[in-house]
Short mmCIF file of C-alpha atoms in Angstrom, two decimals:
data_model
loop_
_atom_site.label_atom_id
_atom_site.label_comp_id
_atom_site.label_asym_id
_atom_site.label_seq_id
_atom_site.Cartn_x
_atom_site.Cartn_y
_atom_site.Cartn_z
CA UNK A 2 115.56 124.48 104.93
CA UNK A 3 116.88 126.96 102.62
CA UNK A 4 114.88 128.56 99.85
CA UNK A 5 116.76 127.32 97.57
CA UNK A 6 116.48 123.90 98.46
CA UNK A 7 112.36 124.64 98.13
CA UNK A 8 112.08 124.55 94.39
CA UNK A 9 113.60 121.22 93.98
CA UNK A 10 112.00 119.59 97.20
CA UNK A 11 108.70 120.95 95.02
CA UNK A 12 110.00 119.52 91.67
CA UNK A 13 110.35 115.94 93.04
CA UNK A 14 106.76 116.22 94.90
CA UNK A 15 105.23 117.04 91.32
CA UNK A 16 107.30 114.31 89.79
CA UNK A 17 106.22 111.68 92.44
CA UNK A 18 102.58 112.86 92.04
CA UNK A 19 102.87 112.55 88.26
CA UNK A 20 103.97 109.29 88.46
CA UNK A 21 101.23 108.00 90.50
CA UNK A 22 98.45 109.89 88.68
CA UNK A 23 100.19 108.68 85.42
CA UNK A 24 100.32 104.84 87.19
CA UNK A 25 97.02 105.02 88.51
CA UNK A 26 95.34 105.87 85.04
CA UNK A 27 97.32 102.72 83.26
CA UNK A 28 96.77 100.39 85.92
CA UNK A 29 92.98 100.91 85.99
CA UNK A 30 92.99 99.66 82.07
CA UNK A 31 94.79 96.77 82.71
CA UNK A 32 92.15 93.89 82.75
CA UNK A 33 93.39 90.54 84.96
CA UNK A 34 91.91 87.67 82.79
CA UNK A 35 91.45 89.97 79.91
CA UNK A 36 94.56 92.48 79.30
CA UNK A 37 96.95 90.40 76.72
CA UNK A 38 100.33 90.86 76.82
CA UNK A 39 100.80 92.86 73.85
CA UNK A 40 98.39 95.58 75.50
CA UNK A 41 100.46 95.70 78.56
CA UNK A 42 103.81 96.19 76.84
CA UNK A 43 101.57 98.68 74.44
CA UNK A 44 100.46 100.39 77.88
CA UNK A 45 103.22 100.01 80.50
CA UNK A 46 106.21 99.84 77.86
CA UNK A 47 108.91 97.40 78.52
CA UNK A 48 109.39 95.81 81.77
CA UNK A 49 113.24 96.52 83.41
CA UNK A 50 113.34 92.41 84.37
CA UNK A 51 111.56 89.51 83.18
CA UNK A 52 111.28 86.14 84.66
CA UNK A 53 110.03 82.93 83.28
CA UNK A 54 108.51 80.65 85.57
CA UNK A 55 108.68 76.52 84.73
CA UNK A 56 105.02 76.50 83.46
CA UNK A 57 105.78 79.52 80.99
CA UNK A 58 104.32 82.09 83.05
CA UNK A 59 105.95 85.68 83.09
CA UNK A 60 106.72 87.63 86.23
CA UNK A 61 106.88 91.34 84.92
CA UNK A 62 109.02 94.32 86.62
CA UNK A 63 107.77 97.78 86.74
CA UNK A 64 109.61 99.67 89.43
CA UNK A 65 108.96 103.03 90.75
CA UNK A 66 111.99 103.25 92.18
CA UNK A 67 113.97 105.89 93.28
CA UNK A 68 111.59 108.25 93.78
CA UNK A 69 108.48 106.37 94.20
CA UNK A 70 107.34 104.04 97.03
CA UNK A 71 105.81 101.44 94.90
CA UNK A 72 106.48 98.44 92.70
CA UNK A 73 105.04 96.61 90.45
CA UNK A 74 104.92 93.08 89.20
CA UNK A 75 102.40 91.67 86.47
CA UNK A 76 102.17 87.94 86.31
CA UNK A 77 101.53 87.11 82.58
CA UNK A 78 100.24 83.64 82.11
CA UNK A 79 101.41 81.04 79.37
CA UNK A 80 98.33 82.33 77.23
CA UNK A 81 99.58 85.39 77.33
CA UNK A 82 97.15 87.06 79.35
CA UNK A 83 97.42 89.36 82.38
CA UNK A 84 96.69 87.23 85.64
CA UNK A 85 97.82 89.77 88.31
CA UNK A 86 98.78 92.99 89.38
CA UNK A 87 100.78 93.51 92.15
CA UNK A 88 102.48 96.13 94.14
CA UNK A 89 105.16 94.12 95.95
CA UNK A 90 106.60 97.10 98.10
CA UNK A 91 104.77 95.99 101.42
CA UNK A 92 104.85 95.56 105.02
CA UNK A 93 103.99 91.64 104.44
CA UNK A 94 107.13 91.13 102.02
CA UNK A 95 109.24 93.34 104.01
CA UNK A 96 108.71 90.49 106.09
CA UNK A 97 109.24 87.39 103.83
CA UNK A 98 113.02 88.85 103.57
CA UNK A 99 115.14 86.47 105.94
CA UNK A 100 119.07 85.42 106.48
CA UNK A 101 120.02 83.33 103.94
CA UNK A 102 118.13 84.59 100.77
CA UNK A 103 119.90 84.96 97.46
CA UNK A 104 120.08 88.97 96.15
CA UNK A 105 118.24 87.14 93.13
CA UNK A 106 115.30 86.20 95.43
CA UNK A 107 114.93 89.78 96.88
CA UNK A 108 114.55 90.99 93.38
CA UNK A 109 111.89 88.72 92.81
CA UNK A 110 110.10 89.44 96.00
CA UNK A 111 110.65 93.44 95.96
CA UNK A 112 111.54 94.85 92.85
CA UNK A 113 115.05 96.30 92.01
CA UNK A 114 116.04 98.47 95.05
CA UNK A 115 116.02 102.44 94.83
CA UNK A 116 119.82 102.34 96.13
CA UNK A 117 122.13 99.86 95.74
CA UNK A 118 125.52 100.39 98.22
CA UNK A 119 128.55 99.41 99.11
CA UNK A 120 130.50 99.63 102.52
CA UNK A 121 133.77 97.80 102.24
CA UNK A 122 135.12 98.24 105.56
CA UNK A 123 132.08 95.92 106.69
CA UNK A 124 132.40 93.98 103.30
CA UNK A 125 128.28 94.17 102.65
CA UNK A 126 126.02 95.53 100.11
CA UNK A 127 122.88 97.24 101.12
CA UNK A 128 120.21 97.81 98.94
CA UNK A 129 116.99 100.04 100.08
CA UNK A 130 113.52 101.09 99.26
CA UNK A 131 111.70 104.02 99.99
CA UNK A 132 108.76 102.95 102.12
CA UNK A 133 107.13 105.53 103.31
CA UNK A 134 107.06 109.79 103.11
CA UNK A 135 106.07 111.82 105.60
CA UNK A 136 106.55 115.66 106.18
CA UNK A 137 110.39 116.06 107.07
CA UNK A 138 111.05 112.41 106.56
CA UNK A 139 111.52 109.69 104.25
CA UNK A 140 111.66 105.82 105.10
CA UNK A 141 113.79 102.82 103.75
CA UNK A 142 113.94 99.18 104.09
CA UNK A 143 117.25 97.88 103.84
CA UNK A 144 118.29 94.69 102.78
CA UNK A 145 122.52 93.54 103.90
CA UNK A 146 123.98 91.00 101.84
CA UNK A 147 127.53 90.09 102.04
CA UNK A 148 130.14 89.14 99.50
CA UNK A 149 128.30 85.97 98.20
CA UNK A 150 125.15 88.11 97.27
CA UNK A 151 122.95 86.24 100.96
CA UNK A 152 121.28 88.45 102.82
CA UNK A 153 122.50 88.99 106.19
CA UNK A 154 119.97 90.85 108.16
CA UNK A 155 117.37 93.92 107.48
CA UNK A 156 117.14 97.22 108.97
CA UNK A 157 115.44 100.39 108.13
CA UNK A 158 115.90 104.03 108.73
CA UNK A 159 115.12 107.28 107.73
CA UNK A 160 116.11 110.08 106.26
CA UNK A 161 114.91 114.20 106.78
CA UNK A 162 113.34 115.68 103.86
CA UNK A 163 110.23 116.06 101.99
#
């Protein structure tokens, strides 16, 4: 690695460490079965995607995406009330992604992707999510879909760096 490559590698440590000491002090205020929905906007700002369940509950987004290895969604109930926290970037939903799936579907499950790409010599999209950091490495989970937006297969992979 060259030295100049070491204040920026530095930068985006500080920046992903500022996000999750930043994340970490919000997300112990939020209350399930207390925390309206008015304080979490007030707290967490706007979520990037909302979804709206039959029953009138609301499925927040709040990725962390690209540079973080979490996401978040907060389940609002119809009373407009926090029910849930979760961070949805895990091992057990990395697994709940099969053939067939809509791109709509992996939102919902994951959070939006870090990457979103395009090969067209293979005519698929791949979108990934940084999983996991370690010294001179970084990991995705990838997600293929083809033209229709249905996921094909997974893979992961990583890449060298901080």
């Amino acid at each position: 690695m060259s030295i100049k490559l070491l204040p920026g590698a530095f930068l985006s440590g500080l920046v992903a460490l500022a996000f999750s000491a930043c994340d970490a002090d919000k997300l112990s205020k939020l209350k399930p079965g207390i925390t309206s929905a008015d304080e979490v906007r007030q707290l967490m700002g706007e979520p990037s995607l909302e979804w709206v369940e039959t029953d009138g509950t609301r499925v927040w987004e709040y990725p962390r995406t690209p540079q973080g290895i979490v996401n978040y969604m907060l389940v609002i109930g119809p009373d407009k009330v926090l029910r849930e926290v979760r961070q949805v970037l895990t091992e057990e939903n990395f697994a709940k992604v099969r053939p067939g799936m809509s791109s709509e579907e992996v939102r919902y499950l994951l959070g939006r992707p870090a990457h979103e790409l395009y090969f067209s010599l293979k005519q698929e999209k791949v979108w990934d999510w940084k999983t996991k950091v370690e010294p001179g490495m970084t990991w995705y989970f990838n997600v293929h879909f083809n033209n229709d937006g249905v996921v094909t297969r997974t893979s992961a992979n990583f890449t060298p760096g901080p």
